[in-house]
Amino acid sequence: MDDSHFLIIGAKGQLGTALHERFPSAVTVDSDTLDITSQESLQQFDWSNITVILNAAAYTNVDGAETSEGRLSAWNINASAVGYLSEIATSHNLTLVHVSTDYVFDGTKEPHAEDEPFSPLGVYAQTKAAGDIAASITSKHYILRTSWVIGEGNNFVRTMVGLAAKNISPSVVSDQVGRLTFTATLVDAIEQLLKMNVPFGTYNVSNEGEPASWAAITRRIFQVLGRDDLQVTDTTTADYFANRPEAAPRPLQSTLVLDKIKATGLGLRDWTSDLEIYIRNEQTKEHV
Ligand SMILES: NC(=O)c1ccc[n+]([C@@H]2O[C@H](COP(=O)([O-])OP(=O)(O)OC[C@H]3O[C@@H](n4cnc5c(N)ncnc54)[C@H](OP(=O)(O)O)[C@@H]3O)[C@@H](O)[C@H]2O)c1
């Protein structure tokens, strides 16, 4: 695939980094080189060589979005900017690849199909739902709805590996259930959609495997690390956030139906095998 006509937005984030690895000839920008919340900057950008916009940029601080400053940023980056990109895609006849989240649902249905109606709980979730609507306005769009992303950056697995290194036995929520999505899986899906010219629309993407709670995932992380000496105590989301009323509400059920993306011929790896590879890589990096 000729990736030199791809534009990766948010190239320094978790997904953006993985996209750049897979598409090394793509044009890359981040907030310091192209602020997508500025319609003027977007209009001045040279789109003549671009055929596909890969939008990996987002305001992803779920609790930060509940503050007055964060709310503004989240709406600008996750909703308004996606509307601007959608307009650009239409006027320049480009394909827009955008990334969404299970947070657009309240987590009461299990699992989530692509056509479930929006029911976002917190501000981040509401802005992402608005972004989905904005992205879907341009006809050549792929929206990948994903959950619990793990790549190069701050994420849950790194946090738990860090706690293990400090010999901390944590309390972890056991009533939020879903599947991890390693960034390579998301990139595989994006490549598949573009390569196979599958119909435009929304596609759920996560790793495959038995859905698990954050507490169960933590036990698996400690097992891979060989830290059976550490205990994971189950707690509920309500108890965990009891002293943090400013925290965003979280959906309890994040599991996504994966039939539509699998019907394109894409094979999905079990999250447990990618987790093991990810932790082994982290350990190798520590020893370099
Ligand atoms: N992380 C998850 O668990 C998760 C779960 C479900 C869905 N998702 C979705 O998956 C996508 C990728 O997430 P991620 O984890 O890779 O995010 P991330 O690591 O937080 O990266 C987001 C990137 O967006 C850039 N960005 C922010 N504001 C920008 C602006 N105004 N103009 C241009 N770039 C801007 C950031 O750059 P700066 O750092 O310079 O601001 C950063 O490089 C997002 O759409 C997210 O909503 C994530």
mmCIF file of C-alpha atoms in Angstrom, residues 2 21 39 44 68-69 102 120 130 165 179 190 215 237 267 274:
data_model
loop_
_atom_site.group_PDB
_atom_site.id
_atom_site.type_symbol
_atom_site.label_atom_id
_atom_site.label_comp_id
_atom_site.label_asym_id
_atom_site.label_seq_id
_atom_site.Cartn_x
_atom_site.Cartn_y
_atom_site.Cartn_z
ATOM 1 C CA ASP A 2 1.392 3.445 -0.940
ATOM 2 C CA GLU A 21 5.617 2.503 12.552
ATOM 3 C CA GLN A 39 -10.080 25.690 11.300
ATOM 4 C CA GLN A 44 -3.995 26.520 5.173
ATOM 5 C CA SER A 68 -14.157 23.497 33.206
ATOM 6 C CA GLU A 69 -10.894 23.830 31.244
ATOM 7 C CA ASP A 102 -17.031 2.114 23.838
ATOM 8 C CA PRO A 120 -22.568 8.547 26.741
ATOM 9 C CA ALA A 130 -20.370 14.043 18.907
ATOM 10 C CA ALA A 165 8.057 -2.943 40.504
ATOM 11 C CA ARG A 179 -11.131 -6.504 26.334
ATOM 12 C CA ILE A 190 -7.158 0.221 9.646
ATOM 13 C CA ALA A 215 -8.869 -6.811 38.404
ATOM 14 C CA THR A 237 -16.213 1.190 40.629
ATOM 15 C CA GLY A 267 -7.953 -12.286 12.178
ATOM 16 C CA ASP A 274 -0.675 -9.814 23.024
#
